[in-house]
Amino acid sequence: MQMRPAELAAIRAGEVDVAFRRWERPRVKVGTRMRTAVGLVEITSVDRVPVRSLTAADAHRAGAASLTALRQGLDRLHPDRPVYRIGLRYAGDDPRHALREATPDAAEIDTIVAWLDRLDRASPTGPWTRATLLLIDELPATRAPDLAQRLGRDTPAFKQNVRKLKERGLTESLDIGYRLSARGAAVLDHEGHPRPSLDRPAPQPGIPLPHLGAAATRALTAHGVTRLEQVAELSETEIHALHGVGPYALRQLRTAMDAARLAFRTGPATSPQATAVPETS
């Protein structure tokens, strides 16, 4: 079940607790917990409903602007299919988040290594696990098609392989590309693989940007903004003026900055970087 970033953010905030879809038959089951960019989303109900029974309250609970907007959205694709109302609730953080930051002990590493070896042996195209981990470590935040090309693989197969590594907490998905987790680094170090990332300068101190979407992330990083403390040097107007930064990204930034007790600049620009931002919008 696909959901837009704004829809996911609203589910996490408790502002949305239902979704409506036109399906030939139900595609999700009650009790299923889906892993999403904002954490776990649980399916609490799945009911077939007549379109004429939908109300303004349904539209509000689904995050639609109005009942008319909800119905128009449902009629845009496959208007001949029945409508299902799916109950949703935020069910907490993705457990893989904690897993990837947990440094495995010797016994865990042995288990992970054995699992990687099994994946390599079962692959019809030959061993791929260590090469993929090392490439992600070498080129973090790089588009999946570019990484796949470096390994001579097609993009869908490469992404499928990375998802297997992510399930064990060895990698982390970013708005653009991936990065190696602390858990993945421990495995590579245990096996003695040379890692070019060890020679990189230490990352800037501060709080990393939250998930904003690829376009907004590109817009901010193009201006050297990679930490929330740098966002606080800019006004909300300057951030919004950047091409690719939309309402969803601004909402995510506000939430993250509130949690960090930071705020957008309200006075005139005081840094060369802040002054430069509007000129490129």
XYZ file of C-alpha atoms in Angstrom, residues 3-229:
227
model
C 1.349 6.399 0.814
C 2.703 9.863 0.134
C 5.238 11.392 2.545
C 2.718 14.009 3.690
C 0.159 11.280 4.389
C 2.690 9.320 6.444
C 3.668 12.398 8.447
C -0.004 13.067 9.226
C -0.506 9.450 10.362
C 2.461 9.743 12.713
C 1.089 13.007 14.088
C -2.324 11.403 14.677
C -4.020 13.750 12.203
C -4.961 10.971 9.755
C -6.286 7.558 10.750
C -7.986 6.269 7.590
C -7.215 5.992 3.902
C -9.470 5.197 0.969
C -8.385 3.154 -2.025
C -10.054 1.692 -5.106
C -9.019 -1.955 -5.293
C -10.457 -5.000 -7.008
C -9.902 -6.830 -3.713
C -8.244 -5.950 -0.383
C -4.458 -5.664 -0.682
C -3.668 -5.463 3.039
C -4.705 -7.448 6.101
C -5.806 -6.233 9.503
C -2.908 -6.358 11.944
C -0.218 -5.879 9.296
C 2.518 -3.450 10.321
C 4.069 -1.674 7.369
C 7.575 -0.251 7.543
C 7.545 3.295 6.233
C 9.772 6.359 6.208
C 8.174 7.574 9.455
C 8.143 4.232 11.264
C 5.608 1.417 11.621
C 2.042 1.977 10.389
C -0.502 -0.641 11.454
C -3.612 -1.653 9.515
C -6.495 -1.601 12.006
C -9.424 -2.295 9.665
C -10.266 -2.957 6.012
C -13.877 -2.393 4.922
C -15.565 -2.096 1.565
C -17.751 1.013 1.550
C -20.152 2.585 -0.987
C -18.905 5.879 -2.401
C -22.241 7.495 -1.599
C -21.749 6.696 2.098
C -18.599 8.820 2.402
C -18.931 11.926 4.567
C -17.058 15.128 5.276
C -15.825 13.503 8.488
C -14.326 10.661 6.411
C -12.550 13.209 4.233
C -11.159 15.001 7.304
C -9.914 11.744 8.847
C -8.192 10.876 5.528
C -6.485 14.269 5.309
C -8.455 15.373 2.234
C -9.305 19.046 1.758
C -13.011 18.247 1.404
C -15.478 15.470 0.627
C -15.487 16.610 -2.998
C -11.691 16.401 -3.134
C -11.771 12.898 -1.644
C -14.319 11.673 -4.184
C -12.482 13.301 -7.076
C -9.273 11.625 -5.987
C -10.960 8.234 -5.850
C -12.491 8.729 -9.290
C -9.226 9.751 -10.915
C -8.015 6.158 -11.412
C -10.038 2.969 -11.850
C -13.443 4.520 -11.056
C -15.079 1.153 -11.761
C -13.370 -0.561 -8.812
C -14.926 -0.749 -5.338
C -13.761 1.575 -2.561
C -12.105 0.279 0.600
C -11.671 2.204 3.836
C -8.413 1.261 5.565
C -7.974 2.086 9.238
C -4.446 3.207 10.135
C -2.437 4.015 13.233
C 1.170 4.886 13.972
C 2.702 1.896 15.766
C 6.110 3.253 16.768
C 9.618 3.470 15.390
C 10.934 0.969 12.890
C 12.904 -1.574 15.002
C 15.623 -1.551 12.369
C 16.565 1.981 13.481
C 17.824 0.753 16.840
C 19.259 -2.411 15.292
C 21.534 -0.609 12.848
C 23.069 1.529 15.607
C 23.699 -1.448 17.897
C 27.272 -2.716 17.618
C 27.076 -6.516 17.368
C 29.126 -8.731 19.650
C 31.348 -11.526 18.312
C 28.546 -14.100 18.288
C 26.209 -11.733 16.394
C 28.904 -10.940 13.858
C 29.473 -14.645 13.235
C 25.733 -15.081 12.640
C 25.614 -12.120 10.248
C 28.694 -13.314 8.357
C 27.184 -16.774 7.946
C 23.963 -15.199 6.645
C 25.886 -13.046 4.142
C 27.766 -16.133 2.962
C 24.466 -17.953 2.379
C 23.159 -15.041 0.302
C 26.330 -15.083 -1.796
C 26.139 -18.837 -2.370
C 22.482 -18.647 -3.365
C 22.985 -15.806 -5.847
C 22.813 -16.877 -9.525
C 25.071 -13.946 -10.437
C 27.779 -14.644 -7.882
C 28.795 -13.084 -4.542
C 27.451 -9.572 -4.028
C 27.034 -8.809 -0.322
C 30.456 -7.423 0.588
C 30.843 -5.555 -2.701
C 27.497 -3.853 -2.098
C 28.313 -2.926 1.500
C 31.724 -1.570 0.517
C 30.292 0.470 -2.363
C 27.629 2.031 -0.130
C 30.331 2.830 2.405
C 32.469 4.403 -0.321
C 29.637 6.351 -1.964
C 26.958 7.250 0.586
C 23.973 9.353 -0.547
C 24.494 8.220 -4.157
C 21.550 7.357 -6.420
C 20.722 3.644 -6.609
C 20.972 3.567 -10.448
C 24.504 4.968 -10.242
C 25.531 2.380 -7.647
C 23.927 -0.421 -9.640
C 25.824 0.653 -12.744
C 29.110 0.573 -10.829
C 28.430 -3.084 -9.977
C 27.112 -3.991 -13.429
C 23.605 -4.755 -12.153
C 20.156 -3.587 -13.090
C 18.599 -1.129 -10.643
C 15.597 -3.236 -9.473
C 17.816 -6.222 -8.611
C 20.306 -3.948 -6.840
C 17.553 -2.337 -4.740
C 16.176 -5.750 -3.829
C 19.597 -6.818 -2.592
C 20.025 -3.655 -0.539
C 16.635 -4.241 1.087
C 17.922 -7.620 2.303
C 20.911 -5.903 3.921
C 18.655 -3.241 5.415
C 16.481 -5.913 7.051
C 19.516 -6.971 9.108
C 20.336 -3.387 10.033
C 23.488 -3.247 7.896
C 22.455 -0.258 5.764
C 20.172 2.746 6.056
C 18.089 4.358 3.307
C 18.488 8.107 2.828
C 16.371 10.517 0.809
C 19.009 9.982 -1.878
C 20.791 6.635 -1.815
C 22.016 4.819 1.276
C 24.696 4.764 3.935
C 26.429 2.027 5.896
C 25.194 1.602 9.467
C 27.359 1.147 12.531
C 26.332 -2.508 12.440
C 27.414 -2.889 8.819
C 30.712 -1.142 9.512
C 31.412 -3.530 12.394
C 30.956 -6.522 10.089
C 33.282 -5.139 7.414
C 35.894 -4.187 10.001
C 35.689 -7.648 11.578
C 36.480 -9.213 8.206
C 39.354 -6.791 7.594
C 37.980 -5.110 4.464
C 39.761 -1.861 3.539
C 37.287 1.001 3.912
C 38.001 4.302 2.096
C 35.458 6.017 4.357
C 37.864 5.707 7.288
C 40.086 8.336 5.636
C 37.251 10.845 5.207
C 37.068 13.936 7.425
C 34.781 13.506 10.409
C 31.198 14.615 9.689
C 30.165 18.064 10.828
C 28.893 18.178 14.397
C 25.223 18.874 14.914
C 21.817 17.386 14.185
C 21.352 15.827 10.719
C 18.414 16.884 8.565
C 15.295 14.734 8.897
C 13.848 12.844 5.916
C 12.584 15.602 3.603
C 12.330 13.917 0.223
C 15.000 13.780 -2.457
C 14.208 17.144 -4.091
C 14.309 19.121 -0.839
C 17.432 17.321 0.344
C 19.207 18.143 -2.926
C 18.130 21.788 -2.678
C 19.488 22.198 0.839
C 22.703 20.238 0.389
C 23.441 22.243 -2.780
C 23.699 25.257 -0.441
C 25.826 23.401 2.083
C 22.949 22.953 4.537
C 23.205 19.467 6.035
C 22.448 20.115 9.729
C 19.479 21.627 11.582
C 21.750 24.237 13.147
